Every structure is written in structure tokens, then in C-alpha cells.
Amino acid sequence: MSVPILQSIQTRLIAGIGLATSVLIALLGWYWSDLQEHELSQALSQREERMARLVARGFAGPVWNLDLGAIGTLLDAAMEDPELHSVELSAQGLSRGLGGEPLRRERSTPAVQPIRREVLVLHQLAANAPTEVVGKATLVFTSELVLQQVAQTRRFVAGLLAAVLAAVVVVSYILVHRFVKQPVSRLGAMASRVAAGELGVATAVHGHDEIGQLTEQFNQMSARLQSSREELRRSEKRYRSLFENATEGIFQVDARGRLLSLNHVFTRMLGLPDPAQLLARGARLRQLVRLEPAEYRRIVRALLRHRVLQQVSMHVTTLEGRSLWVELSVHLVSEAQDQALRIEGMLSDISRRRLAEQELTHHRDHLEDLVAARTRELNAARLRAETANQSKSRFLAAMSHEFRTPLNAILGFAQLLQMDASLDAAQHSKIELIRDSGEHLLSLISDLLDMASIEAGKVLLQPSMVDLRALLDVSCDGVRLRAEQKGLQFTLDAAAMLPPHVFVDGKRLRQVLLNLLSNAVKFTESGGLELQVRPLSNVTGVVQLRFEVKDSGIGIEPTQLDRLFKPFEQLGEGSDRAGGTGLGLSISQQLVALMGGQIKVKSVPGQGSVFSFDLELATV
């Protein structure tokens, strides 16, 4: 079979090379002949043009003078050009030549692909005189010489193609026979020996071309096959050692349950005779142990459905009547389509582990009872704590009026005393101290009551139509004086595109802005602070606004940002911590959340902080 195949490869290679060469030479020859034909045609056109100009100039004088002799001589001279087939002159008063002959000359043979050209004969009496048409010459040229040269070129190309094709075929046959056929034949002989089982054989490598590399690869493949066969033998030996010395019982059965192989551990575990005896009599696995029929059918159905079972615990009884808990791992194997299914599996004795698991289950059940009792106690304690917290929140919310009424009275009397002109400066100073302390205490109580109201769920927003710019101005007026007293620059940057009126709980929004601005003044010693409000989007009926409070204060450490919005957390130190409850930011965050937003903070220690939140509000 190898010789015809090699001959076919050789034939196809030579035919392919010859075809490619023929096409290439044919294309080159066609291009060459076409180019030469084009050049010859251009040269013929140039000669025609020169002849036409010559005739036009030469015949002008004789025709004007009616010199028939000169005209005849010029006609004969023009016919000396082998490419001129005929020439005819027509002019007024000149219809016949000497002896009555027409003024025409023509060759006896017919013209090949004739080219006709008419030329006007012009005469000029003086240098400045106008030209005058005195006659017309008709020239007919033949393409016979051009076609002969083109045909000669094509014959040359055909001969060259035949010669080159013959040379290519001969050289290709010699090269393919030497560099392809012979090496492939050697490789075919080597492959036949390897197929016959003679692994490890090698053939000589001739050269370092592709065939040589292929030969080296064949040699390496043969060596690897030999190595793989040796490794397979060693692997089979190792598998046999593992099979016989494994700590689990290993078995193989066919689809009918007849034993194909089993190790000694399997027979010892079930109290069976030597494995060779069981295999010799064709024993079935179902006959070696007693298993509940329902359990057996369940395992068979699961194996057929999933084809593999892992660590299935079973209770079996040996032929000796001994009870065992075993763990079965089994899977189906199909080596080929024409072979029946084979079952392989492992069996482990887990009787001791089963006993330990039962004891562990008993302890776990007892532990679960303890955990359940402890959980009930913790739930009861949590309910009591929640009840107490709710009671505290309800108490503080209910006491709002009782706390604020006496403080408002104290502040009112303090204001009345401040308006009394009969008091001296020392008394006014003490009254001022009373008023400041009362306002501070009222602020603390208000924060505590707001937090209690929020925790009790009694804070409800009351949105109404609010003049946005007026609300911003009022919020800034509350802190502008304190900023100026500390020498800080305060800026309100409200975008020109802000809507004039929005629906919002103005009291709560003002409270949030005052908290953020007060903190900015409190923690800024130099520089300034800014409230910036700008629209992010504005569609019909709804606007999304961004509120930003920027300061150049002490900033916040990154490790403290998580504590920033927690109740009763104060991140400042020394004098910055005094005079507050740590509830302002927590209350502000919860109020903004009720409005549908979230306060975010960016801060760089020593450079300042930026607090911002976005609100989506209805517009008028």
C-alpha cells in the first residue's frame, strides 16, 4: 500500500509544481506579448502621424501649383513605406493625373486590419498670410507587420513555456524522489515495525530539514512508546500491590453481580474463603452478605441513575451471622460499546466509627438542649432591654414639653433683664452668662429629645412649599456671626439655576444645615467655610440638589470616619470635645435618611473636610 501512496504523492507534487510554473510563465508571457503589442501599436500610431504631417506639408506646393508630375512623384515616394497600403489625393481642379490616371496609389494585396486617416492639405502664400485648404489626402495603413511581430513573440513564449515546464518536471521528479519518496519510505517501514509491536526501533536521520525533523519525532515517539509500555508494566505492578495490600476491601463484579476480582481484605472483612475459590466457582456478591431487600433495591436504583455512589453507609450481616456497619463507594465502568457494564467499588468497616457517632449524637442532642435554653434566656433578656429602651425613648419624647417649658421661661426672663437699663455692666454680664448657659442647655436637651423621638419612631417629616434661597440665608445667618468672631471667611455659593420653591420639611433641612455649619465653625481655626448648593438634574416637577459644607479645619483621621455618625461619639480632643453631646451628626444623618439621602464625608487631616448629601425634591 505504501508504494502507490508514495507514487501518488510524488505525482501530485510534480503536477502541482508544473501547473504553478505553467501558470506563472503563461501569465508572464501574456503580459510580455501584450506589452510588446501595445508598444508596437503606439509606434505604428507615431509613424502614421509623421506620415500624415509629411504628406500635408509635401503636397501643399504641388497641389497649389497644379504640378501633377511632382504630385505623382510624391505619391510614389509615400508608397515606399511598407506599412502604407494606399494613398489618395483629392483637390479642386485635380481629379486625374498624368495620362488620365487618378491621383491614387494602392498595393495589390488586401490590407490587414486597415487604419484609415484623412489629412487636410494646407497652403500659405506668405509668412503672415492665412492658411488655405487646397486639398485632402486619404491614407490607409496596414497592421500586418505589427501582427507578424506579435505572433513571433507568442511563438517564442510558447516555446519557452514548454522548455521550462519540461525542465521543472524533470528536476521536480529527481528532487521529490530523493528528498521525499525515499525518506517517507523509510518512515513507512519504521511505522510498520512499530505497529507490529517492535517498540523502541529507530531509523537513521538524513539531514535537518522537515523530513529529518519528522524522522527524529518518529524515533522519539517509538522511544516514548517503549518507555510508556515499561511504565505501564510498572504501574500495573504497583496497582496489583495496592489492590492486595489496601486497608479497604476492593472488588469488581459484572452487571449480573458475579465477582471478577477482589482482594484479601474484602474476604477477611466478611469472613469469606480465599478469593481464588470465590472466583473459581463464580460466586455472586449478593450471596456473600445479607442485606435488606429494600436497601438493596434502593442502592441499585441510585447506582443506575447516578452511575457513581460515594460513602453510602449500610448495615449488613455476614454469612457467619456477624453484624457490621460498612461504607460503600461504587461506580459503573464501560470500557467499550460492545462490552457489558462493570462495577468497581470499595468497602470499609465503619462499625467503630458508627458507635462513636451515636455517642457524639447523644452529646450533641444534649448540647442543643443547653443551647436552646440559653437562647431562650438571651431572647428574654433582649426583649427586656428593648422594652426598657423603648420606655426610655417614650419617656424622653413625652417629657419634651416639661423640659423645654422651664428653660424657655428662664431664657425669657433673662432677655427681659437684659433690656433693663437700670442694671450695671457686671449684672448684664451675669445675665448674659445665664442666657448663654440656658441656650446651651436647651440645645443639649433638644438633641437628646430629637434622638429619643427618632428611636421611638415619632419623627415624621412635614414637607411644605419652602423658599429655598430664604431657607439657605436663614441657615447661614445662624452661624455667620460665630464665623466672623473667629476671623473665618464664610461663603454661600447657591447656583443660579436653583428652583425658587421646593417641597421639603424646611425645619428639618435647616436643622441639618445648621449642625453641619456649626461643626465646620467649631473645628476650623483659620481659613474659612463654604455652603455650596447646586442642582444635579432638573426635570419637570423634580429637582435633585447637592448640598456641600466645606471647611479648612483640622480634618478627620481615616480611622475615625466609621465612628463619625454614631450617637454620643465626639472625635475632637480637649476644648473641641467640650460643650456637645455627640448627637448632632447622628441626628442629621437620620433626618437626611428620612428625606431620602445620605450624608457622605471626605476629609484630609490638617486640610479640612467636605460633608455632602443629595436630595430629590418636588418643585413648584
C-alpha positions as semicolon CSV with decimal commas, in nm:
position;residue;x (nm);y (nm);z (nm)
1;M;0,000;0,000;0,000
2;S;0,290;0,239;0,066
3;V;0,430;0,236;-0,291
4;P;0,109;0,355;-0,465
5;I;0,058;0,615;-0,196
6;L;0,412;0,747;-0,239
7;Q;0,373;0,743;-0,617
8;S;0,050;0,936;-0,580
9;I;0,216;1,196;-0,356
10;Q;0,504;1,224;-0,600
11;T;0,269;1,262;-0,897
12;R;0,060;1,524;-0,722
13;L;0,368;1,722;-0,616
14;I;0,516;1,720;-0,968
15;A;0,179;1,804;-1,123
16;G;0,127;2,088;-0,875
17;I;0,473;2,233;-0,935
18;G;0,431;2,201;-1,314
19;L;0,088;2,363;-1,304
20;A;0,212;2,652;-1,090
21;T;0,512;2,701;-1,318
22;S;0,294;2,688;-1,629
23;V;0,053;2,940;-1,494
24;L;0,335;3,173;-1,389
25;I;0,513;3,152;-1,728
26;A;0,181;3,187;-1,911
27;L;0,098;3,499;-1,716
28;L;0,444;3,644;-1,773
29;G;0,430;3,556;-2,146
30;W;0,084;3,705;-2,183
31;Y;0,197;4,020;-2,006
32;W;0,512;4,040;-2,220
33;S;0,334;3,986;-2,553
34;D;0,055;4,225;-2,454
35;L;0,311;4,488;-2,357
36;Q;0,502;4,440;-2,684
37;E;0,180;4,458;-2,888
38;H;0,089;4,780;-2,708
39;E;0,435;4,930;-2,775
40;L;0,423;4,827;-3,145
41;S;0,075;4,976;-3,180
42;Q;0,197;5,304;-3,028
43;A;0,497;5,307;-3,263
44;L;0,267;5,247;-3,562
45;S;0,047;5,536;-3,450
46;Q;0,351;5,763;-3,424
47;R;0,465;5,663;-3,774
48;E;0,115;5,727;-3,907
49;E;0,120;6,072;-3,752
50;R;0,461;6,152;-3,903
51;M;0,350;6,026;-4,246
52;A;0,033;6,237;-4,224
53;R;0,230;6,553;-4,140
54;L;0,479;6,476;-4,419
55;V;0,203;6,433;-4,675
56;A;0,027;6,752;-4,559
57;R;0,346;6,959;-4,594
58;G;0,480;6,787;-4,910
59;F;0,166;6,806;-5,121
60;A;0,079;7,170;-5,037
61;G;0,307;7,336;-5,300
62;P;0,246;7,093;-5,592
63;V;-0,130;7,098;-5,541
64;W;-0,134;7,483;-5,531
65;N;0,074;7,496;-5,848
66;L;-0,117;7,209;-6,009
67;D;0,213;7,027;-6,064
68;L;0,092;6,678;-6,149
69;G;0,441;6,545;-6,205
70;A;0,557;6,641;-5,859
71;I;0,237;6,506;-5,712
72;G;0,290;6,167;-5,880
73;T;0,648;6,156;-5,758
74;L;0,536;6,230;-5,400
75;L;0,270;5,958;-5,420
76;D;0,527;5,702;-5,530
77;A;0,766;5,814;-5,258
78;A;0,495;5,776;-4,992
79;M;0,425;5,419;-5,105
80;E;0,786;5,328;-5,025
81;D;0,664;5,296;-4,659
82;P;0,577;4,921;-4,624
83;E;0,305;4,997;-4,365
84;L;0,119;5,236;-4,602
85;H;-0,135;5,034;-4,805
86;S;-0,286;5,315;-5,013
87;V;-0,277;5,693;-5,057
88;E;-0,527;5,907;-5,247
89;L;-0,522;6,284;-5,315
90;S;-0,827;6,489;-5,393
91;A;-0,821;6,862;-5,470
92;Q;-1,026;7,115;-5,667
93;G;-0,919;7,103;-6,032
94;L;-0,716;6,782;-5,977
95;S;-0,920;6,473;-6,036
96;R;-0,690;6,289;-6,282
97;G;-0,313;6,269;-6,304
98;L;-0,076;6,237;-6,595
99;G;-0,226;6,024;-6,868
100;G;-0,566;6,049;-6,709
101;E;-0,471;5,828;-6,413
102;P;-0,638;5,900;-6,074
103;L;-0,423;6,061;-5,809
104;R;-0,413;5,735;-5,607
105;R;-0,161;5,465;-5,528
106;E;-0,260;5,124;-5,374
107;R;-0,091;4,790;-5,316
108;S;-0,219;4,478;-5,482
109;T;-0,259;4,272;-5,163
110;P;-0,551;4,347;-4,927
111;A;-0,480;4,546;-4,609
112;V;-0,473;4,361;-4,273
113;Q;-0,671;4,545;-4,007
114;P;-0,656;4,871;-4,210
115;I;-0,629;5,207;-4,038
116;R;-0,775;5,499;-4,236
117;R;-0,657;5,857;-4,181
118;E;-0,762;6,172;-4,367
119;V;-0,527;6,475;-4,380
120;L;-0,608;6,829;-4,497
121;V;-0,351;6,985;-4,732
122;L;-0,299;7,347;-4,624
123;H;-0,110;7,617;-4,819
124;Q;0,015;7,960;-4,703
125;L;0,128;8,217;-4,959
126;A;0,331;8,429;-4,719
127;A;0,452;8,412;-4,361
128;N;0,177;8,640;-4,235
129;A;-0,091;8,523;-4,479
130;P;-0,374;8,299;-4,367
131;T;-0,363;7,926;-4,449
132;E;-0,599;7,785;-4,710
133;V;-0,722;7,427;-4,762
134;V;-0,618;7,324;-5,113
135;G;-0,691;6,950;-5,091
136;K;-0,737;6,637;-4,885
137;A;-0,520;6,323;-4,864
138;T;-0,660;5,985;-4,755
139;L;-0,406;5,740;-4,608
140;V;-0,476;5,372;-4,535
141;F;-0,221;5,187;-4,322
142;T;-0,193;4,808;-4,270
143;S;-0,118;4,632;-3,935
144;E;0,036;4,326;-4,099
145;L;0,394;4,390;-3,978
146;V;0,281;4,456;-3,621
147;L;0,075;4,136;-3,613
148;Q;0,368;3,935;-3,752
149;Q;0,596;4,061;-3,474
150;V;0,331;3,983;-3,207
151;A;0,282;3,631;-3,345
152;Q;0,659;3,578;-3,341
153;T;0,669;3,687;-2,974
154;R;0,387;3,448;-2,880
155;R;0,562;3,156;-3,051
156;F;0,874;3,238;-2,852
157;V;0,676;3,245;-2,525
158;A;0,511;2,911;-2,608
159;G;0,847;2,751;-2,677
160;L;0,991;2,896;-2,356
161;L;0,692;2,764;-2,159
162;A;0,737;2,413;-2,300
163;A;1,110;2,414;-2,228
164;V;1,077;2,547;-1,874
165;L;0,787;2,310;-1,796
166;A;0,989;2,010;-1,914
167;A;1,288;2,121;-1,707
168;V;1,071;2,178;-1,399
169;V;0,905;1,835;-1,431
170;V;1,238;1,654;-1,465
171;V;1,404;1,844;-1,178
172;S;1,096;1,805;-0,959
173;Y;1,084;1,430;-1,021
174;I;1,451;1,391;-0,923
175;L;1,420;1,612;-0,611
176;V;1,092;1,459;-0,490
177;H;1,223;1,108;-0,542
178;R;1,538;1,185;-0,344
179;F;1,415;1,416;-0,070
180;V;1,055;1,294;-0,020
181;K;0,991;0,946;-0,156
182;Q;1,296;0,774;-0,011
183;P;1,270;0,930;0,343
184;V;0,894;0,864;0,357
185;S;0,952;0,504;0,251
186;R;1,196;0,462;0,540
187;L;0,944;0,617;0,779
188;G;0,672;0,385;0,647
189;A;0,890;0,081;0,709
190;M;0,963;0,203;1,064
191;A;0,591;0,264;1,129
192;S;0,511;-0,089;1,013
193;R;0,762;-0,231;1,260
194;V;0,619;-0,021;1,545
195;A;0,266;-0,130;1,452
196;A;0,383;-0,491;1,466
197;G;0,486;-0,437;1,830
198;E;0,857;-0,374;1,782
199;L;0,867;-0,067;2,008
200;G;1,190;0,127;2,054
201;V;1,312;0,087;1,692
202;A;1,474;0,387;1,520
203;T;1,582;0,485;1,171
204;A;1,872;0,695;1,055
205;V;1,820;1,072;1,018
206;H;1,940;1,216;0,686
207;G;1,961;1,593;0,703
208;H;1,797;1,851;0,924
209;D;1,506;1,951;0,700
210;E;1,135;1,885;0,772
211;I;1,170;1,517;0,677
212;G;1,469;1,489;0,911
213;Q;1,272;1,653;1,192
214;L;0,981;1,417;1,123
215;T;1,219;1,122;1,139
216;E;1,353;1,243;1,474
217;Q;0,996;1,277;1,602
218;F;0,917;0,923;1,486
219;N;1,224;0,797;1,670
220;Q;1,119;0,990;1,983
221;M;0,765;0,853;1,954
222;S;0,897;0,497;1,929
223;A;1,118;0,552;2,233
224;R;0,830;0,708;2,430
225;L;0,603;0,416;2,338
226;Q;0,869;0,177;2,468
227;S;0,902;0,386;2,784
228;S;0,523;0,402;2,822
229;R;0,496;0,024;2,792
230;E;0,757;-0,019;3,060
231;E;0,584;0,240;3,279
232;L;0,253;0,062;3,221
233;R;0,404;-0,262;3,339
234;R;0,542;-0,094;3,650
235;S;0,209;0,082;3,708
236;E;0,022;-0,247;3,678
237;K;0,261;-0,399;3,929
238;R;0,207;-0,108;4,169
239;Y;-0,169;-0,129;4,120
240;R;-0,160;-0,501;4,199
241;S;0,039;-0,427;4,517
242;L;-0,208;-0,155;4,620
243;F;-0,501;-0,381;4,536
244;E;-0,374;-0,664;4,751
245;N;-0,241;-0,453;5,041
246;A;-0,514;-0,189;5,065
247;T;-0,686;-0,136;5,401
248;E;-1,030;-0,133;5,232
249;G;-1,200;-0,418;5,061
250;I;-1,183;-0,375;4,681
251;F;-1,398;-0,571;4,437
252;Q;-1,511;-0,586;4,075
253;V;-1,830;-0,750;3,953
254;D;-2,012;-0,772;3,620
255;A;-2,362;-0,644;3,552
256;R;-2,513;-0,967;3,695
257;G;-2,320;-0,938;4,019
258;R;-2,064;-1,216;3,953
259;L;-1,725;-1,149;4,108
260;L;-1,446;-1,060;3,865
261;S;-1,177;-0,975;4,122
262;L;-1,145;-0,900;4,494
263;N;-0,863;-0,856;4,745
264;H;-0,789;-1,039;5,070
265;V;-0,912;-0,752;5,289
266;F;-1,260;-0,791;5,139
267;T;-1,274;-1,162;5,222
268;R;-1,136;-1,111;5,575
269;M;-1,386;-0,831;5,645
270;L;-1,682;-1,052;5,553
271;G;-1,537;-1,379;5,682
272;L;-1,515;-1,540;5,337
273;P;-1,279;-1,809;5,200
274;D;-0,978;-1,740;4,975
275;P;-1,052;-1,505;4,681
276;A;-0,934;-1,763;4,427
277;Q;-1,201;-2,010;4,543
278;L;-1,477;-1,749;4,513
279;L;-1,366;-1,651;4,163
280;A;-1,335;-2,015;4,056
281;R;-1,694;-2,102;4,146
282;G;-1,835;-1,778;4,001
283;A;-1,986;-1,653;4,327
284;R;-2,223;-1,357;4,327
285;L;-2,173;-1,060;4,558
286;R;-2,541;-1,075;4,667
287;Q;-2,477;-1,426;4,805
288;L;-2,183;-1,323;5,029
289;V;-2,369;-1,082;5,261
290;R;-2,724;-1,043;5,389
291;L;-2,881;-0,707;5,309
292;E;-3,238;-0,589;5,343
293;P;-3,416;-0,623;5,005
294;A;-3,549;-0,266;5,019
295;E;-3,200;-0,132;5,093
296;Y;-3,055;-0,340;4,808
297;R;-3,312;-0,210;4,556
298;R;-3,252;0,149;4,672
299;I;-2,877;0,119;4,611
300;V;-2,924;-0,042;4,268
301;R;-3,166;0,233;4,153
302;A;-2,933;0,509;4,277
303;L;-2,633;0,349;4,102
304;L;-2,818;0,317;3,771
305;R;-2,937;0,680;3,797
306;H;-2,613;0,848;3,904
307;R;-2,355;0,586;3,787
308;V;-2,148;0,662;4,099
309;L;-2,215;0,641;4,473
310;Q;-1,982;0,779;4,738
311;Q;-1,958;0,665;5,104
312;V;-2,300;0,502;5,139
313;S;-2,346;0,364;5,490
314;M;-2,517;0,024;5,514
315;H;-2,595;-0,233;5,783
316;V;-2,512;-0,587;5,665
317;T;-2,488;-0,935;5,816
318;T;-2,211;-1,177;5,717
319;L;-2,261;-1,544;5,643
320;E;-2,130;-1,614;5,994
321;G;-2,414;-1,403;6,138
322;R;-2,190;-1,112;6,242
323;S;-2,347;-0,763;6,219
324;L;-2,142;-0,493;6,050
325;W;-2,175;-0,128;5,956
326;V;-1,993;-0,075;5,626
327;E;-1,936;0,222;5,394
328;L;-1,972;0,155;5,021
329;S;-1,822;0,358;4,735
330;V;-1,905;0,219;4,391
331;H;-1,924;0,329;4,026
332;L;-2,015;0,187;3,685
333;V;-1,747;0,129;3,421
334;S;-1,800;0,073;3,049
335;E;-1,477;0,009;2,859
336;A;-1,633;-0,025;2,512
337;Q;-1,973;-0,012;2,350
338;D;-1,983;-0,386;2,278
339;Q;-1,894;-0,481;2,636
340;A;-2,132;-0,511;2,928
341;L;-2,118;-0,279;3,225
342;R;-1,870;-0,349;3,501
343;I;-1,900;-0,238;3,863
344;E;-1,600;-0,139;4,075
345;G;-1,618;-0,049;4,439
346;M;-1,457;-0,027;4,785
347;L;-1,596;-0,144;5,118
348;S;-1,483;-0,008;5,457
349;D;-1,570;-0,137;5,804
350;I;-1,712;0,163;5,995
351;S;-1,864;-0,022;6,291
352;R;-1,641;0,154;6,546
353;R;-1,695;0,492;6,384
354;R;-2,069;0,433;6,382
355;L;-2,063;0,364;6,755
356;A;-1,862;0,683;6,814
357;E;-2,107;0,882;6,600
358;Q;-2,401;0,755;6,804
359;E;-2,229;0,867;7,124
360;L;-2,147;1,203;6,964
361;T;-2,509;1,241;6,854
362;H;-2,624;1,184;7,210
363;H;-2,387;1,452;7,338
364;R;-2,487;1,688;7,056
365;D;-2,856;1,649;7,137
366;H;-2,781;1,732;7,498
367;L;-2,574;2,033;7,386
368;E;-2,856;2,150;7,160
369;D;-3,092;2,145;7,457
370;L;-2,845;2,359;7,653
371;V;-2,804;2,599;7,363
372;A;-3,181;2,623;7,319
373;A;-3,229;2,704;7,687
374;R;-2,951;2,964;7,675
375;T;-3,101;3,114;7,357
376;R;-3,440;3,149;7,527
377;E;-3,275;3,328;7,819
378;L;-3,087;3,564;7,583
379;N;-3,406;3,637;7,386
380;A;-3,587;3,719;7,709
381;A;-3,304;3,949;7,817
382;R;-3,304;4,114;7,471
383;L;-3,679;4,172;7,490
384;R;-3,642;4,325;7,836
385;A;-3,363;4,553;7,710
386;E;-3,566;4,659;7,406
387;T;-3,869;4,723;7,624
388;A;-3,661;4,933;7,863
389;N;-3,507;5,126;7,570
390;Q;-3,849;5,193;7,419
391;S;-3,978;5,302;7,758
392;K;-3,685;5,541;7,789
393;S;-3,746;5,680;7,440
394;R;-4,118;5,722;7,506
395;F;-4,041;5,888;7,839
396;L;-3,798;6,136;7,684
397;A;-4,034;6,208;7,396
398;A;-4,322;6,262;7,637
399;M;-4,110;6,488;7,860
400;S;-4,023;6,722;7,573
401;H;-4,275;6,984;7,685
402;E;-4,181;6,954;8,055
403;F;-3,810;7,003;7,974
404;R;-3,848;7,296;7,735
405;T;-4,113;7,499;7,930
406;P;-3,899;7,598;8,234
407;L;-3,594;7,661;8,011
408;N;-3,795;7,888;7,783
409;A;-3,918;8,076;8,094
410;I;-3,561;8,120;8,219
411;L;-3,447;8,243;7,877
412;G;-3,743;8,480;7,855
413;F;-3,672;8,637;8,194
414;A;-3,304;8,666;8,102
415;Q;-3,397;8,856;7,786
416;L;-3,627;9,085;7,987
417;L;-3,349;9,157;8,236
418;Q;-3,108;9,235;7,950
419;M;-3,347;9,507;7,836
420;D;-3,349;9,666;8,185
421;A;-3,137;9,984;8,155
422;S;-3,101;10,024;8,531
423;L;-2,863;9,727;8,563
424;D;-2,491;9,786;8,556
425;A;-2,235;9,614;8,331
426;A;-2,149;9,341;8,584
427;Q;-2,514;9,248;8,622
428;H;-2,559;9,245;8,241
429;S;-2,258;9,016;8,213
430;K;-2,407;8,771;8,463
431;I;-2,744;8,779;8,287
432;E;-2,565;8,714;7,956
433;L;-2,398;8,412;8,117
434;I;-2,738;8,288;8,238
435;R;-2,883;8,325;7,887
436;D;-2,589;8,153;7,713
437;S;-2,598;7,864;7,961
438;G;-2,973;7,830;7,917
439;E;-2,948;7,826;7,537
440;H;-2,668;7,571;7,555
441;L;-2,872;7,353;7,791
442;L;-3,176;7,390;7,563
443;S;-2,962;7,279;7,266
444;L;-2,841;6,971;7,455
445;I;-3,192;6,882;7,564
446;S;-3,321;6,933;7,208
447;D;-3,056;6,692;7,072
448;L;-3,144;6,430;7,334
449;L;-3,514;6,468;7,268
450;D;-3,464;6,451;6,889
451;M;-3,261;6,130;6,925
452;A;-3,525;5,984;7,158
453;S;-3,801;6,080;6,915
454;I;-3,614;5,919;6,624
455;E;-3,553;5,598;6,819
456;A;-3,920;5,594;6,927
457;G;-4,025;5,637;6,563
458;K;-4,217;5,957;6,635
459;V;-4,031;6,187;6,392
460;L;-4,244;6,244;6,084
461;L;-4,145;6,482;5,806
462;Q;-4,389;6,763;5,726
463;P;-4,298;6,882;5,375
464;S;-4,441;7,210;5,254
465;M;-4,364;7,474;4,994
466;V;-4,037;7,642;5,104
467;D;-3,848;7,939;4,960
468;L;-3,516;7,764;4,905
469;R;-3,292;8,073;4,893
470;A;-3,456;8,222;5,204
471;L;-3,401;7,893;5,390
472;L;-3,033;7,894;5,289
473;D;-2,993;8,257;5,401
474;V;-3,154;8,188;5,740
475;S;-2,937;7,880;5,791
476;C;-2,622;8,079;5,714
477;D;-2,722;8,376;5,934
478;G;-2,725;8,143;6,235
479;V;-2,352;8,070;6,205
480;R;-2,217;8,371;6,013
481;L;-2,166;8,579;6,332
482;R;-1,971;8,298;6,505
483;A;-1,754;8,255;6,196
484;E;-1,675;8,627;6,187
485;Q;-1,596;8,627;6,562
486;K;-1,330;8,358;6,493
487;G;-1,195;8,551;6,195
488;L;-1,317;8,294;5,939
489;Q;-1,439;8,369;5,590
490;F;-1,792;8,238;5,532
491;T;-1,930;8,186;5,177
492;L;-2,272;8,083;5,048
493;D;-2,245;7,953;4,691
494;A;-2,600;7,897;4,563
495;A;-2,622;7,815;4,192
496;A;-2,821;8,048;3,971
497;M;-3,024;7,754;3,833
498;L;-3,176;7,664;4,173
499;P;-3,557;7,646;4,171
500;P;-3,721;7,925;4,375
501;H;-3,954;7,694;4,570
502;V;-3,937;7,325;4,665
503;F;-4,146;7,087;4,875
504;V;-3,943;6,986;5,182
505;D;-3,957;6,987;5,561
506;G;-3,780;7,323;5,592
507;K;-3,736;7,295;5,972
508;R;-3,553;6,962;5,946
509;L;-3,342;7,067;5,645
510;R;-3,241;7,386;5,828
511;Q;-3,154;7,178;6,137
512;V;-2,923;6,955;5,928
513;L;-2,750;7,252;5,763
514;L;-2,705;7,428;6,098
515;N;-2,549;7,116;6,252
516;L;-2,302;7,078;5,963
517;L;-2,216;7,451;5,953
518;S;-2,180;7,471;6,335
519;N;-1,938;7,178;6,331
520;A;-1,741;7,345;6,049
521;V;-1,707;7,666;6,254
522;K;-1,629;7,470;6,570
523;F;-1,339;7,271;6,419
524;T;-1,191;7,545;6,196
525;E;-0,935;7,786;6,342
526;S;-0,818;7,959;6,024
527;G;-0,924;7,990;5,664
528;G;-1,295;7,964;5,609
529;L;-1,600;7,752;5,532
530;E;-1,848;7,738;5,247
531;L;-2,203;7,613;5,188
532;Q;-2,246;7,514;4,826
533;V;-2,582;7,415;4,673
534;R;-2,619;7,316;4,309
535;P;-2,868;7,113;4,100
536;L;-2,752;6,777;3,963
537;S;-3,061;6,725;3,746
538;N;-3,376;6,923;3,687
539;V;-3,674;6,773;3,507
540;T;-4,035;6,883;3,508
541;G;-4,162;6,871;3,866
542;V;-3,849;6,717;4,028
543;V;-3,501;6,852;4,104
544;Q;-3,200;6,671;4,253
545;L;-2,991;6,901;4,470
546;R;-2,645;6,851;4,620
547;F;-2,565;7,028;4,949
548;E;-2,193;7,053;5,040
549;V;-2,036;7,208;5,352
550;K;-1,660;7,261;5,309
551;D;-1,414;7,382;5,571
552;S;-1,040;7,423;5,611
553;G;-1,036;7,283;5,964
554;I;-0,842;7,014;6,142
555;G;-0,988;6,731;5,934
556;I;-1,067;6,376;6,043
557;E;-0,836;6,075;6,064
558;P;-0,940;5,789;5,830
559;T;-0,956;5,550;6,127
560;Q;-1,222;5,769;6,293
561;L;-1,460;5,800;5,996
562;D;-1,653;5,486;6,096
563;R;-1,740;5,642;6,435
564;L;-1,844;5,976;6,289
565;F;-2,221;5,920;6,272
566;K;-2,259;5,704;6,583
567;P;-2,457;5,852;6,878
568;F;-2,257;6,009;7,165
569;E;-1,931;5,989;6,967
570;Q;-1,707;6,300;6,979
571;L;-1,393;6,283;6,765
572;G;-1,232;6,610;6,876
573;E;-0,995;6,641;7,168
574;G;-0,958;6,892;7,450
575;S;-1,163;7,204;7,401
576;D;-1,316;7,070;7,078
577;R;-1,495;6,796;7,269
578;A;-1,642;7,028;7,531
579;G;-1,994;7,166;7,502
580;G;-2,156;6,889;7,292
581;T;-2,339;6,560;7,325
582;G;-2,204;6,388;7,015
583;L;-2,560;6,359;6,874
584;G;-2,559;6,631;6,607
585;L;-2,418;6,428;6,317
586;S;-2,611;6,117;6,417
587;I;-2,939;6,311;6,420
588;S;-2,852;6,484;6,092
589;Q;-2,772;6,153;5,922
590;Q;-3,106;6,004;6,031
591;L;-3,301;6,313;5,925
592;V;-3,134;6,310;5,581
593;A;-3,214;5,939;5,555
594;L;-3,581;6,019;5,622
595;M;-3,561;6,271;5,335
596;G;-3,420;6,001;5,101
597;G;-3,049;6,085;5,111
598;Q;-2,724;6,003;5,291
599;I;-2,452;6,227;5,432
600;K;-2,108;6,147;5,290
601;V;-1,777;6,283;5,414
602;K;-1,434;6,335;5,260
603;S;-1,158;6,458;5,487
604;V;-0,782;6,510;5,486
605;P;-0,621;6,557;5,830
606;G;-0,488;6,911;5,864
607;Q;-0,653;7,032;5,540
608;G;-1,026;7,022;5,609
609;S;-1,344;6,822;5,545
610;V;-1,635;6,812;5,299
611;F;-1,980;6,693;5,412
612;S;-2,233;6,641;5,131
613;F;-2,574;6,488;5,069
614;D;-2,815;6,468;4,774
615;L;-3,192;6,522;4,796
616;E;-3,457;6,469;4,529
617;L;-3,729;6,731;4,586
618;A;-4,051;6,827;4,414
619;T;-4,059;7,176;4,263
620;V;-4,338;7,431;4,216
